mmCIF file of C-alpha atoms and ligand atoms in Angstrom:
data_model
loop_
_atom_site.group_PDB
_atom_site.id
_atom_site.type_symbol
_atom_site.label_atom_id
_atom_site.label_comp_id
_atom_site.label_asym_id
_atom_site.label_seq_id
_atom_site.Cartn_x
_atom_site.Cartn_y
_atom_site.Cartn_z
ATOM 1 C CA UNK W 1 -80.366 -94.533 81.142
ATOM 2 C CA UNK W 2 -79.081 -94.718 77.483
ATOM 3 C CA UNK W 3 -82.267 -95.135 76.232
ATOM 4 C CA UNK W 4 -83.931 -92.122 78.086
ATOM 5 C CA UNK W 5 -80.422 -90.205 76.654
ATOM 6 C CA UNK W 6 -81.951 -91.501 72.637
ATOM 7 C CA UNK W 7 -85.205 -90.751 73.174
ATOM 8 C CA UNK W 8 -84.604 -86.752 74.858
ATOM 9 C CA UNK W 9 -82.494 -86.621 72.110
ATOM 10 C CA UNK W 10 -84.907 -88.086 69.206
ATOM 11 C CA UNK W 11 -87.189 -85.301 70.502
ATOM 12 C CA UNK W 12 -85.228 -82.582 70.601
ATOM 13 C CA UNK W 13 -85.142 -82.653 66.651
ATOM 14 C CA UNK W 14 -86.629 -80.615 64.317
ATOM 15 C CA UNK W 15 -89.945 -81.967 64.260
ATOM 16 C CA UNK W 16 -90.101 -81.531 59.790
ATOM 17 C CA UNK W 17 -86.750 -83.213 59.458
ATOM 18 C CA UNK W 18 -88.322 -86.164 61.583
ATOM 19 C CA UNK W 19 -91.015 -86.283 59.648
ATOM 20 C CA UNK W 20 -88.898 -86.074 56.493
ATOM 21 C CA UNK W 21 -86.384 -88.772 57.884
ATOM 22 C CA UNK W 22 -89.233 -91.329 59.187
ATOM 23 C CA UNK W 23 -90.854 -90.745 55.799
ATOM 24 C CA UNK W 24 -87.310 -92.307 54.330
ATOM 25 C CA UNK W 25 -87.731 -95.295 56.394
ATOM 26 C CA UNK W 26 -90.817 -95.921 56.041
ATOM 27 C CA UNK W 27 -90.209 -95.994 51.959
ATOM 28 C CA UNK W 28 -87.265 -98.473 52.699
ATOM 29 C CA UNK W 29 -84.685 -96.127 51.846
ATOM 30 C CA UNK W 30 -81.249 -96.491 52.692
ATOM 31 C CA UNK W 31 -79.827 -93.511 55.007
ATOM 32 C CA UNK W 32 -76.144 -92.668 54.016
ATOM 33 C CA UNK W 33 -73.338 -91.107 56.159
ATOM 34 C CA UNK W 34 -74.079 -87.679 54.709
ATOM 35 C CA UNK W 35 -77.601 -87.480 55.164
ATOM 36 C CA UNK W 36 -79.330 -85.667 58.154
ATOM 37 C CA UNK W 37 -80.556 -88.554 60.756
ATOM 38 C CA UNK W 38 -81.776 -87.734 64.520
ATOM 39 C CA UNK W 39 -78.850 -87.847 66.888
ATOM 40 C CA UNK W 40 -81.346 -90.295 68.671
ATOM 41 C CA UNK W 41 -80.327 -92.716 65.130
ATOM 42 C CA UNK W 42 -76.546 -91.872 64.986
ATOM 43 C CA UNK W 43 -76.208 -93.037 68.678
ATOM 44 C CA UNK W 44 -78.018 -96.030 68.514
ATOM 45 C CA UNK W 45 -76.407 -97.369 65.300
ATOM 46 C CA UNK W 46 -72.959 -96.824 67.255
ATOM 47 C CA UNK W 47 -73.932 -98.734 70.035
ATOM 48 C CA UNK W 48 -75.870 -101.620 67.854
ATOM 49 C CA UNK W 49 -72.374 -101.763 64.695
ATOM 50 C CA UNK W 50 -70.119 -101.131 67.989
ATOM 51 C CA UNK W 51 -70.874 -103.462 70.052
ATOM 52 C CA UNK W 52 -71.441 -106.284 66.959
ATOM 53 C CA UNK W 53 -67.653 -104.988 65.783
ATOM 54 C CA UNK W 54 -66.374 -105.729 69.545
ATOM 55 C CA UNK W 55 -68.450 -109.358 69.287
ATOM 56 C CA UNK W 56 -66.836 -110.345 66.042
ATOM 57 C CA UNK W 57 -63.327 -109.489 67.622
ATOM 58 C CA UNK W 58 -63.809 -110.929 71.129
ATOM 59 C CA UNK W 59 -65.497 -113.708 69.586
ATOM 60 C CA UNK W 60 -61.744 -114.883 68.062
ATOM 61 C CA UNK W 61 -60.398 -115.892 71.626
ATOM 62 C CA UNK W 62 -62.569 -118.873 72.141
ATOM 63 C CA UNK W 63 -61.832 -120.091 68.927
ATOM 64 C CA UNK W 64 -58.541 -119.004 68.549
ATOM 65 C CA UNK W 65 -57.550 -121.131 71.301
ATOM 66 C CA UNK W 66 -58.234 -124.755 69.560
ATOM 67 C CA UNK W 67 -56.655 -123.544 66.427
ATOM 68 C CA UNK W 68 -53.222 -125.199 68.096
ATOM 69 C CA UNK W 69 -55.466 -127.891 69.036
ATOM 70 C CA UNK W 70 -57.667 -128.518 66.064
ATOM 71 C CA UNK W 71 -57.228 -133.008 65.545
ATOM 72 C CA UNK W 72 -56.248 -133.065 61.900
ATOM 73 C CA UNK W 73 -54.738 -130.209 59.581
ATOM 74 C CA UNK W 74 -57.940 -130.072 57.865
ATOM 75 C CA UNK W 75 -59.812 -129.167 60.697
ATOM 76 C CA UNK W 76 -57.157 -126.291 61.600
ATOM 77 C CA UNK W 77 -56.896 -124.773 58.509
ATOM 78 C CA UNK W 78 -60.954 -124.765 58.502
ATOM 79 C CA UNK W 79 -60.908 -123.171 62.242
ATOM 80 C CA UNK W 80 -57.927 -120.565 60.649
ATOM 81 C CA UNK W 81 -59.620 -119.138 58.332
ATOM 82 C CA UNK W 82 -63.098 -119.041 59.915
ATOM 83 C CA UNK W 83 -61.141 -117.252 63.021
ATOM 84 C CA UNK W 84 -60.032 -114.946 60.291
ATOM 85 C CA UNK W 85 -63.288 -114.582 58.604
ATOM 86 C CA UNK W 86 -63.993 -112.934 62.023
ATOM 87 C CA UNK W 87 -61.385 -110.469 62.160
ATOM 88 C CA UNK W 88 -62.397 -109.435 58.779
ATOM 89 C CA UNK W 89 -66.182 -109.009 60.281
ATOM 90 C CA UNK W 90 -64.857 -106.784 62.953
ATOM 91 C CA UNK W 91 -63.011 -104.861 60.504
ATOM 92 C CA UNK W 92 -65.892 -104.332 57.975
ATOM 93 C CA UNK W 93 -68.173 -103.239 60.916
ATOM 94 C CA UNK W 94 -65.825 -101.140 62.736
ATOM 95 C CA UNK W 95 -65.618 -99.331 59.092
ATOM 96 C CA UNK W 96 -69.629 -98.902 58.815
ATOM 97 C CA UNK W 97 -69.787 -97.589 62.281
ATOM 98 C CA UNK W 98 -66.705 -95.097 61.899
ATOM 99 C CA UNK W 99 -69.085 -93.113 58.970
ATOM 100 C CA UNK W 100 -71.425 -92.473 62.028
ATOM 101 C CA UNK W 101 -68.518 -89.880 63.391
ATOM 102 C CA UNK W 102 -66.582 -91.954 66.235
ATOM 103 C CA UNK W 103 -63.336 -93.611 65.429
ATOM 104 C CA UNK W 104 -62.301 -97.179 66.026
ATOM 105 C CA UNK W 105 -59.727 -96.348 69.072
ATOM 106 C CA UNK W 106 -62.465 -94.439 70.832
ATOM 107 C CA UNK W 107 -64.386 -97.564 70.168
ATOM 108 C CA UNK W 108 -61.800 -99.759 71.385
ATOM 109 C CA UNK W 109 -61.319 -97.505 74.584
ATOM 110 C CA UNK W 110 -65.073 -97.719 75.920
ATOM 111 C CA UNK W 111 -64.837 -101.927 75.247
ATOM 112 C CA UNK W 112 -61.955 -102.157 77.220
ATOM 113 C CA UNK W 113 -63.379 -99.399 79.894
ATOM 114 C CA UNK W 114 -66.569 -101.324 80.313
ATOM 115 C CA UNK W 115 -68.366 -98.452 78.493
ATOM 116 C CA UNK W 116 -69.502 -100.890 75.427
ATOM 117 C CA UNK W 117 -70.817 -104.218 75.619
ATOM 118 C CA UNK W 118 -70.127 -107.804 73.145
ATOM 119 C CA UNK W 119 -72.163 -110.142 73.460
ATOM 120 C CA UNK W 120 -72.668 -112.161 76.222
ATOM 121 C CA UNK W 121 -71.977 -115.902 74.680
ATOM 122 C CA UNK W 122 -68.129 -114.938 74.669
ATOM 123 C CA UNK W 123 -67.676 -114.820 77.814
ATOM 124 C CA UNK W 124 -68.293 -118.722 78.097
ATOM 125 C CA UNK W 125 -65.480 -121.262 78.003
ATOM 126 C CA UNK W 126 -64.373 -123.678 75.184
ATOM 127 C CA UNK W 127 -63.012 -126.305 76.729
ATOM 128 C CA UNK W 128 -63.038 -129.087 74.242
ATOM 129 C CA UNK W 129 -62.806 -129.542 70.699
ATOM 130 C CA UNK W 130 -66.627 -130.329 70.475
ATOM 131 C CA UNK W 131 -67.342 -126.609 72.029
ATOM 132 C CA UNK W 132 -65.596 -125.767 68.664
ATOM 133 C CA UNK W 133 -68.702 -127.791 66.701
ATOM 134 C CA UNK W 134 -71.257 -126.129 69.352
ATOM 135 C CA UNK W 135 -69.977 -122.886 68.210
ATOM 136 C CA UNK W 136 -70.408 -123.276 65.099
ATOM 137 C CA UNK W 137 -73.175 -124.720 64.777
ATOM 138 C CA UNK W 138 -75.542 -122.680 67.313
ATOM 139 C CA UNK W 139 -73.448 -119.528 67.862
ATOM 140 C CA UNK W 140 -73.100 -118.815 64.405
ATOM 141 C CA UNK W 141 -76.034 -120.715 63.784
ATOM 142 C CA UNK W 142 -77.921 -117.723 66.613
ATOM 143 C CA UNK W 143 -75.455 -114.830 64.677
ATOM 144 C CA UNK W 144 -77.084 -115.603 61.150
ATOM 145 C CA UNK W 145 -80.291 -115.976 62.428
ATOM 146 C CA UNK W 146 -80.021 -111.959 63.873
ATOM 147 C CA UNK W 147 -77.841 -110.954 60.981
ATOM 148 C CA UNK W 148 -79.994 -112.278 57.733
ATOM 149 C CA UNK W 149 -82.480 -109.687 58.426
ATOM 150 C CA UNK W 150 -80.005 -106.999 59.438
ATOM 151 C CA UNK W 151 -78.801 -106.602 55.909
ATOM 152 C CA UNK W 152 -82.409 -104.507 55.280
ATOM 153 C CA UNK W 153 -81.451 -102.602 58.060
ATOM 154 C CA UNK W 154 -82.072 -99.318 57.075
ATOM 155 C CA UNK W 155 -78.318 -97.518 57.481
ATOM 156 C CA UNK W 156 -76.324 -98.461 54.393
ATOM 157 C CA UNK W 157 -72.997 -98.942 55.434
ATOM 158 C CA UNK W 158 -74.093 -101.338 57.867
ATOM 159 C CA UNK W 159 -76.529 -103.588 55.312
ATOM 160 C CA UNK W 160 -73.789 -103.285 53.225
ATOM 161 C CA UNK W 161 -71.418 -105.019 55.699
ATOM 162 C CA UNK W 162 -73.976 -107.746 56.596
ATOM 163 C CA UNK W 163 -74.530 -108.744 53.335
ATOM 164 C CA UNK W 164 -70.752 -110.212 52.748
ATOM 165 C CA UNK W 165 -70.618 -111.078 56.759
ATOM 166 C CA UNK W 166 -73.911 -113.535 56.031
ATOM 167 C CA UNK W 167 -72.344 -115.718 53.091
ATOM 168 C CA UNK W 168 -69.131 -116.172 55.556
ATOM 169 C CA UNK W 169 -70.982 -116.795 58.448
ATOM 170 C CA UNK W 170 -73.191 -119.254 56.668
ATOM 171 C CA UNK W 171 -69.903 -121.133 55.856
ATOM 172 C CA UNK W 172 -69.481 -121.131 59.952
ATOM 173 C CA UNK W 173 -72.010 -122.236 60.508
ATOM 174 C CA UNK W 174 -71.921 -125.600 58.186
ATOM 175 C CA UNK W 175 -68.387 -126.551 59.714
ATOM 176 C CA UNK W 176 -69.801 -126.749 63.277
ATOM 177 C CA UNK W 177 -72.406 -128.745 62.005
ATOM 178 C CA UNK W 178 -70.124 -130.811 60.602
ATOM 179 C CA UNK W 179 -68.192 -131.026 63.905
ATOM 180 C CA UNK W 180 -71.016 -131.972 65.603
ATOM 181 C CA UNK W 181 -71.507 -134.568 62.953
ATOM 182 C CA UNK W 182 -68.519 -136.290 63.388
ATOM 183 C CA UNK W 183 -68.555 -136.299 66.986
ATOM 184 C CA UNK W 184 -72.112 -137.709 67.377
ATOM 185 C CA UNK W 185 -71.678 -140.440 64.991
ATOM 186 C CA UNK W 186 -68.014 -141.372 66.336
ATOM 187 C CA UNK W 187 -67.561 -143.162 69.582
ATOM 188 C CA UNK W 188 -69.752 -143.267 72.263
ATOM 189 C CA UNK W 189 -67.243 -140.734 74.440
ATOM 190 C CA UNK W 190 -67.483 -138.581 71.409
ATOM 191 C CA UNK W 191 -71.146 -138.461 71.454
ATOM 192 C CA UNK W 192 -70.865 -137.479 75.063
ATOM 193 C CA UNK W 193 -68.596 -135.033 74.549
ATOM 194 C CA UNK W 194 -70.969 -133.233 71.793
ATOM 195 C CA UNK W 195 -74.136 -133.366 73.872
ATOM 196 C CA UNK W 196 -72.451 -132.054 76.735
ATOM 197 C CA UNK W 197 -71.158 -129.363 74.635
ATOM 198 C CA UNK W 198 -74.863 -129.032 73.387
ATOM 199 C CA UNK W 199 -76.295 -128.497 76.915
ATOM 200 C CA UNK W 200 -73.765 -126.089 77.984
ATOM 201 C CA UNK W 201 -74.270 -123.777 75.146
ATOM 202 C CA UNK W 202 -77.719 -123.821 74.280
ATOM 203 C CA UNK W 203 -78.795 -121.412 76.747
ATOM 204 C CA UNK W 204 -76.001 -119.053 76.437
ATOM 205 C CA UNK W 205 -76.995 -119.399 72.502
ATOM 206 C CA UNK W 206 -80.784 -118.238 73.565
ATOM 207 C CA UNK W 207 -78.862 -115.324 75.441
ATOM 208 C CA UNK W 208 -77.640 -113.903 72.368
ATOM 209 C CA UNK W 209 -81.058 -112.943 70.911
ATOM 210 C CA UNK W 210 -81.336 -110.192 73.648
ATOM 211 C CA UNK W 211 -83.760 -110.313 76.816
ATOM 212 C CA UNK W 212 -87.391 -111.088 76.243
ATOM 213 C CA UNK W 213 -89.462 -108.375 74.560
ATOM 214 C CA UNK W 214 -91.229 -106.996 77.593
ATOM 215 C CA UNK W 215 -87.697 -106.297 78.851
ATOM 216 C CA UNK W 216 -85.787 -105.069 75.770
ATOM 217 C CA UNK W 217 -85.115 -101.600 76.040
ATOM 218 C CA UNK W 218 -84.175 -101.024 72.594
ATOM 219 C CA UNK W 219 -86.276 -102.240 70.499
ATOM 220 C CA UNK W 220 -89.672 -100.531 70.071
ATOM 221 C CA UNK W 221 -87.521 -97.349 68.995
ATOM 222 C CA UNK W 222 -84.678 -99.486 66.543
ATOM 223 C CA UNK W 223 -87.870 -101.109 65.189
ATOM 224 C CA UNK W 224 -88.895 -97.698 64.108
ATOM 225 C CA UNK W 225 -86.278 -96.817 62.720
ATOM 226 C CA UNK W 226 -85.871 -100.289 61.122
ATOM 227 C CA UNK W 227 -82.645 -100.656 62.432
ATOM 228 C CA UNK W 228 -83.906 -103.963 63.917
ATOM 229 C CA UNK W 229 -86.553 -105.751 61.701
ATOM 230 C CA UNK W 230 -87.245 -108.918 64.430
ATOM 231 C CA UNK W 231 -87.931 -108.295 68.146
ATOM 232 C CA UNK W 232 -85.483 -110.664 70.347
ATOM 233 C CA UNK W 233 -88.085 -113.070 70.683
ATOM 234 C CA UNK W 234 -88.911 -113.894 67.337
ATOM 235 C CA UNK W 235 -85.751 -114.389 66.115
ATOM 236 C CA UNK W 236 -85.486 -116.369 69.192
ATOM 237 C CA UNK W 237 -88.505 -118.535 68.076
ATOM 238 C CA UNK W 238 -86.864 -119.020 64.802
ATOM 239 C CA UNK W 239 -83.721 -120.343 66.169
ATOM 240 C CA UNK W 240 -85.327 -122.570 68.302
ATOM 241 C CA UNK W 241 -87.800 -124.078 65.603
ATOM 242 C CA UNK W 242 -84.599 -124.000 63.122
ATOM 243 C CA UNK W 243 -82.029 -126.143 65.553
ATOM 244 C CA UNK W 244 -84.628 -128.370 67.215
ATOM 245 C CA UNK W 245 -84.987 -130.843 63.937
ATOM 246 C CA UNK W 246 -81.009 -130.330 63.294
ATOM 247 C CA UNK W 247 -80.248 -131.644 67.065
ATOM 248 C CA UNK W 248 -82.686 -134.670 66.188
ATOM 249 C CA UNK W 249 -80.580 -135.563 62.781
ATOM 250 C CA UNK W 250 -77.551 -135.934 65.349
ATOM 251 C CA UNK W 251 -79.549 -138.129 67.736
ATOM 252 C CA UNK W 252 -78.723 -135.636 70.607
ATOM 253 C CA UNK W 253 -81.142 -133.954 72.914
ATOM 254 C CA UNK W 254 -82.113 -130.062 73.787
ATOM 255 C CA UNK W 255 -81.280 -129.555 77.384
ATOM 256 C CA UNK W 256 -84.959 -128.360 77.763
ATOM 257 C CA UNK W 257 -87.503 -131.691 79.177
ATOM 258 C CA UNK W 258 -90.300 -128.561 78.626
ATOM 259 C CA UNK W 259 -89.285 -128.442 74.686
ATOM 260 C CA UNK W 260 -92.663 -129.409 72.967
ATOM 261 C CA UNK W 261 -94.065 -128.433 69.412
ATOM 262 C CA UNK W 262 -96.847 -126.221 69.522
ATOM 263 C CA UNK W 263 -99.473 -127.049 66.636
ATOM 264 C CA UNK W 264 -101.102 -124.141 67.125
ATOM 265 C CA UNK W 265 -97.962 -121.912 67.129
ATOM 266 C CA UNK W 266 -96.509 -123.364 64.337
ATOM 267 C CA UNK W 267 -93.428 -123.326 66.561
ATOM 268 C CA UNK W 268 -91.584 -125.038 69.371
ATOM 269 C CA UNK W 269 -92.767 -123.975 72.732
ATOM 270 C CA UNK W 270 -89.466 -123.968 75.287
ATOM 271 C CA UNK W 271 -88.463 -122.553 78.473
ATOM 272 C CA UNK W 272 -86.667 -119.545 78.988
ATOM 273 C CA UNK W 273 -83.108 -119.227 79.564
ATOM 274 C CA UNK W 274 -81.989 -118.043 83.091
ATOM 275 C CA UNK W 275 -82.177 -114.387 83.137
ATOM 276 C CA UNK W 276 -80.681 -113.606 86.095
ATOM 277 C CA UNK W 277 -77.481 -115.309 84.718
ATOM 278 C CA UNK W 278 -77.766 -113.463 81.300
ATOM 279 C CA UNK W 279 -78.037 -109.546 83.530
ATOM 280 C CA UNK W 280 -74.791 -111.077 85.642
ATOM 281 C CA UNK W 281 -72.493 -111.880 82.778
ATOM 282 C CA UNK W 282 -73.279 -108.414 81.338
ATOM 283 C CA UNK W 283 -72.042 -106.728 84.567
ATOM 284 C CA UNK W 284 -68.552 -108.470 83.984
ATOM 285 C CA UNK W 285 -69.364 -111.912 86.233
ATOM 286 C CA UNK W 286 -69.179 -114.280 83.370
ATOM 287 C CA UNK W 287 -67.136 -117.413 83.462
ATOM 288 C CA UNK W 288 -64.413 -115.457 81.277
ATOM 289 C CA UNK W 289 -65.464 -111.617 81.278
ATOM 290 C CA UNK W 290 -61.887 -110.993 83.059
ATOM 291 C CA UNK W 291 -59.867 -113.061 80.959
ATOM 292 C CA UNK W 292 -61.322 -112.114 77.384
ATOM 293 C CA UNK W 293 -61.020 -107.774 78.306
ATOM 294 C CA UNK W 294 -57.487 -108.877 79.489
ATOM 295 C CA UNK W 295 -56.648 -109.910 76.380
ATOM 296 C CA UNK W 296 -57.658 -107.437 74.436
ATOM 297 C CA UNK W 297 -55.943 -105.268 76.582
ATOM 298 C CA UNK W 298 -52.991 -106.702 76.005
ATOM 299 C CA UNK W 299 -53.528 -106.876 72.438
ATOM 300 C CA UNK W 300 -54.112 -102.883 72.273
ATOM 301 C CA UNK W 301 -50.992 -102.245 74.224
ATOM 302 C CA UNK W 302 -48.898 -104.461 72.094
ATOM 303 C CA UNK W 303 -50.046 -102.956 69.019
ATOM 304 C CA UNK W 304 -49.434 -99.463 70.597
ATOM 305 C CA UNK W 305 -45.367 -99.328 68.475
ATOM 306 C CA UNK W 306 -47.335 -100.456 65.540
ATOM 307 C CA UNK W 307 -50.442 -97.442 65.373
ATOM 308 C CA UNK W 308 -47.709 -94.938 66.360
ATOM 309 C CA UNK W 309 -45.579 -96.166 63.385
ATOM 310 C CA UNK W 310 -48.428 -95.994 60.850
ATOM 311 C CA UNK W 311 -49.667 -92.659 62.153
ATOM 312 C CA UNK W 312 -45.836 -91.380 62.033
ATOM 313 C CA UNK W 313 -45.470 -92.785 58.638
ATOM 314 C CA UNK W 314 -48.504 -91.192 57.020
ATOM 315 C CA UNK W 315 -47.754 -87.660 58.754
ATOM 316 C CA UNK W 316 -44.033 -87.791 57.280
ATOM 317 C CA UNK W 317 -45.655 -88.543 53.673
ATOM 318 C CA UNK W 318 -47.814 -85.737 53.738
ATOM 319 C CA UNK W 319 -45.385 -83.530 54.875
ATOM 320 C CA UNK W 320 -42.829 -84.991 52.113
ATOM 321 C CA UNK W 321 -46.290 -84.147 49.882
ATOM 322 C CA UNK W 322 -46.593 -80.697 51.158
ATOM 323 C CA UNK W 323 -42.785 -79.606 50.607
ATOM 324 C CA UNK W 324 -42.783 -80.857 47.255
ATOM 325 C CA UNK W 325 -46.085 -78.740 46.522
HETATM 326 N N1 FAQ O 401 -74.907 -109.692 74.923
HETATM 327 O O1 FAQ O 401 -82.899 -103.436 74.423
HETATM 328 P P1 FAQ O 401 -82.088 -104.608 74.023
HETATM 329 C C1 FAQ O 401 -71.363 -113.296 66.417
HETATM 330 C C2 FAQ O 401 -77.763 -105.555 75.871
HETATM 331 S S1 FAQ O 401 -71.912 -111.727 66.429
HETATM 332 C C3 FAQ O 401 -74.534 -108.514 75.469
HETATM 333 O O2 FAQ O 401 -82.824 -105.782 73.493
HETATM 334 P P2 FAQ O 401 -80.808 -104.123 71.452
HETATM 335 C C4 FAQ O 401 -70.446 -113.713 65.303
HETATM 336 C C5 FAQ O 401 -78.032 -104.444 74.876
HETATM 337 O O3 FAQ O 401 -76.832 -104.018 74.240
HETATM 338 C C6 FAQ O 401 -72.885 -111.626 67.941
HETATM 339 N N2 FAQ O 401 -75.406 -107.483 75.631
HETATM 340 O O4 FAQ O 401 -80.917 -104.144 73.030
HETATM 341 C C7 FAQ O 401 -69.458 -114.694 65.790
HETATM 342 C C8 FAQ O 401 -78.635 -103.398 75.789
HETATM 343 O O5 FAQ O 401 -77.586 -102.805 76.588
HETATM 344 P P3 FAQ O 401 -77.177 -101.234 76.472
HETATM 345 C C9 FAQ O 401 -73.255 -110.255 68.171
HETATM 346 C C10 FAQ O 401 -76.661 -107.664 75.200
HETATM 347 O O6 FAQ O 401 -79.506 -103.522 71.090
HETATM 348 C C11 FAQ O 401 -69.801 -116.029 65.934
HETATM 349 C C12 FAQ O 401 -79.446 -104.224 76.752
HETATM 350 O O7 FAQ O 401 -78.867 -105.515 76.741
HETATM 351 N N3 FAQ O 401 -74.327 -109.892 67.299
HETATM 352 O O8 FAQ O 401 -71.731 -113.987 67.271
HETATM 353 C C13 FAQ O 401 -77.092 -108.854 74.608
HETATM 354 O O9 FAQ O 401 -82.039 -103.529 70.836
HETATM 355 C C14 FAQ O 401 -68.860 -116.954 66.386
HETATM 356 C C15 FAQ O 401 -80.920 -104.266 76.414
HETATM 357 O O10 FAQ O 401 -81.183 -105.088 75.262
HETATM 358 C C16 FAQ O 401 -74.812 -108.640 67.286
HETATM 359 O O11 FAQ O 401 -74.351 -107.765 67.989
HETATM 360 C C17 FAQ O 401 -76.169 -109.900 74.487
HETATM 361 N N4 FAQ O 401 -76.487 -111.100 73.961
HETATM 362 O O12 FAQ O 401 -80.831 -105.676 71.043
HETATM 363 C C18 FAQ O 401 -68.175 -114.309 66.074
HETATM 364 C C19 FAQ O 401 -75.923 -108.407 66.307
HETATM 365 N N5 FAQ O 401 -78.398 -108.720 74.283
HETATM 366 O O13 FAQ O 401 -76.481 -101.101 75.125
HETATM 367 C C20 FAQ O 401 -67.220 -115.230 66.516
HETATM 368 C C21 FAQ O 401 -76.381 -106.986 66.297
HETATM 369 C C22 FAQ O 401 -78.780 -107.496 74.689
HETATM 370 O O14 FAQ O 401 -78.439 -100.446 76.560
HETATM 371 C C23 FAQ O 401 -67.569 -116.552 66.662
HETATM 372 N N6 FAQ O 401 -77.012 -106.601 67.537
HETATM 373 N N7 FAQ O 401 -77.742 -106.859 75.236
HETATM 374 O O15 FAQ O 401 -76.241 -101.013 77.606
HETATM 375 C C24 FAQ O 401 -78.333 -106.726 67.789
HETATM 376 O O16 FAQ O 401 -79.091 -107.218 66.953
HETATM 377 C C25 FAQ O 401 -78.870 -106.183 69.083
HETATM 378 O O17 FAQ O 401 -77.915 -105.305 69.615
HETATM 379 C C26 FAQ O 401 -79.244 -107.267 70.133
HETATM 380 C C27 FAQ O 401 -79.767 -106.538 71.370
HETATM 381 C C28 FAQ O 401 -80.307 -108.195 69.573
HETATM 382 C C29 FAQ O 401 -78.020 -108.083 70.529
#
């Protein structure tokens, strides 16, 4: 439905400023807020920033909820400021998409309508501190993998944004690593409790790439438009070819008996993750779709006082500017 909406759009253009515009991306040149893009563009970009803002800020709750729990002060103040890290991604991205001509509370209203989407691996449960390692390690791990590229993307603001969002999420990324580390080479309960962690998430992880390329509406247009540079399932590929040899270094296995390196392929050749499942969680029938909107319900209604305030307080200063004009 939304993509018919683009592409009408993306067609109803003037047929020399597409032109002009393609010939821009096709050069590799950044577009800026200013210049002319197709509607087609402006939409999409909204969707793709919006929808990565809402990830980055959903994506808080399942960590946030160890940070009490975290086993040694070390590892909290590590989980603190990674969970912070995150609110600072949000912030930057909510930023680059706001140049597009939508603000952040009409943003924040169609996430907590159901009208915009975060990804799907948030709506699983963390329900042990080695989740926290799996996290890390192959959610961010699955996040840097899609976001490395996305900082050629060809919208400035948002390369911009993705350029300081990679260096923090490569940081992530190490300490669930070194989560996993710990737990696979501690006792042999602990090394339980990171595979199990490592067979619940690794197909949720897959998830996050997007469904397989015959399937993906987006892509053939973002592509164009070199808004995405991968499709889903190569950066897929990468993932899995990147993680396979990292799960070996713990001594823990892929939940996958058809895993099997490819010669030919240069790659790892694995099965699919259920798709069915994937669809369902994005309809809202995730383990913790109800639970994670809740809360950032309740999070937007508690800050309600504090937007009025700031809103009140900047009116009263330009009006204190005005009379003294
Ligand atoms: N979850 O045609 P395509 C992070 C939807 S950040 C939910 O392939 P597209 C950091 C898609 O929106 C993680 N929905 O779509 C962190 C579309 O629905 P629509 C977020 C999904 O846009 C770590 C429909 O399916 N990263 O983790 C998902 O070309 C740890 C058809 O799909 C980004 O957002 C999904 N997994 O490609 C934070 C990166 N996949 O809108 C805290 C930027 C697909 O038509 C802790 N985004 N859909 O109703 C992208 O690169 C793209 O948007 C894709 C999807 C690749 C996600």
């Amino acid at each position: 439905m939304y993509a018919q909406m683009v592409k009408s759009e993306a067609t109803n253009d003037d047929p020399e400023k597409l032109a002009a515009f393609q010939a821009r991306i096709d050069a590799n040149e950044k577009i800026e807020p200013k210049d002319w893009m197709p509607e087609g563009y402006r939409k999409t970009l909204i969707r793709q920033i919006g929808q990565h803002a809402h990830s980055e800020i959903v994506g808080q709750l399942p960590e946030g909820n160890w940070i009490t729990r975290a086993p040694t002060l070390e590892r909290k103040a590590i989980l603190l400021a990674k969970v912070q890290d995150e609110a600072g991604h949000g912030l930057y991205l909510y930023c680059a998409a706001e140049t597009l001509g939508i603000s952040r509370d009409e943003m924040t209203e169609m996430l907590l309508s159901g009208k915009m989407k975060y990804s799907s691996i948030f709506n699983y449960p963390t329900l042990n501190w080695a989740d926290i390692g799996a996290v890390g390690w192959l959610v961010d791990g699955a996040a840097i993998m899609n976001q490395v590229p996305l900082q050629r993307t060809s919208f400035g603001p948002y390369s911009r944004a993705m350029i300081r969002i990679c260096k923090e999420e490569s940081f992530h990324q190490r300490q669930g690593y070194d989560i996993m580390m710990k737990m696979a080479r501690g006792s042999p309960e602990q090394k339980e409790m990171a595979q199990d962690a490592l067979n619940r998430f690794w197909y949720p992880s897959l998830m996050m790439f997007g469904p397989s390329d015959k399937d993906s509406v987006h892509s053939a247009q973002s592509m164009a438009w070199k808004i995405k540079i991968n499709t889903n399932d190569e950066l897929r590929q990468k993932f899995v070819d990147q993680t396979v040899p990292q799960a070996e270094y713990l001594g823990l296995t892929i939940p996958d008996p058809d895993l099997k390196w490819n010669e030919e392929k240069g790659g790892y050749d694995f099965s699919e993750p259920d798709w069915s499942e994937f669809y369902d969680v994005l309809k809202g029938n995730g383990p913790c779709n109800r639970d994670r909107i809740e809360a950032r319900q309740e999070a937007w209604e508690k800050g309600r006082w504090f937007r009025d305030a700031l809103v009140a307080h900047a009116e009263k200063r330009a009006a204190r500017r005005v009379a003294a004009e």
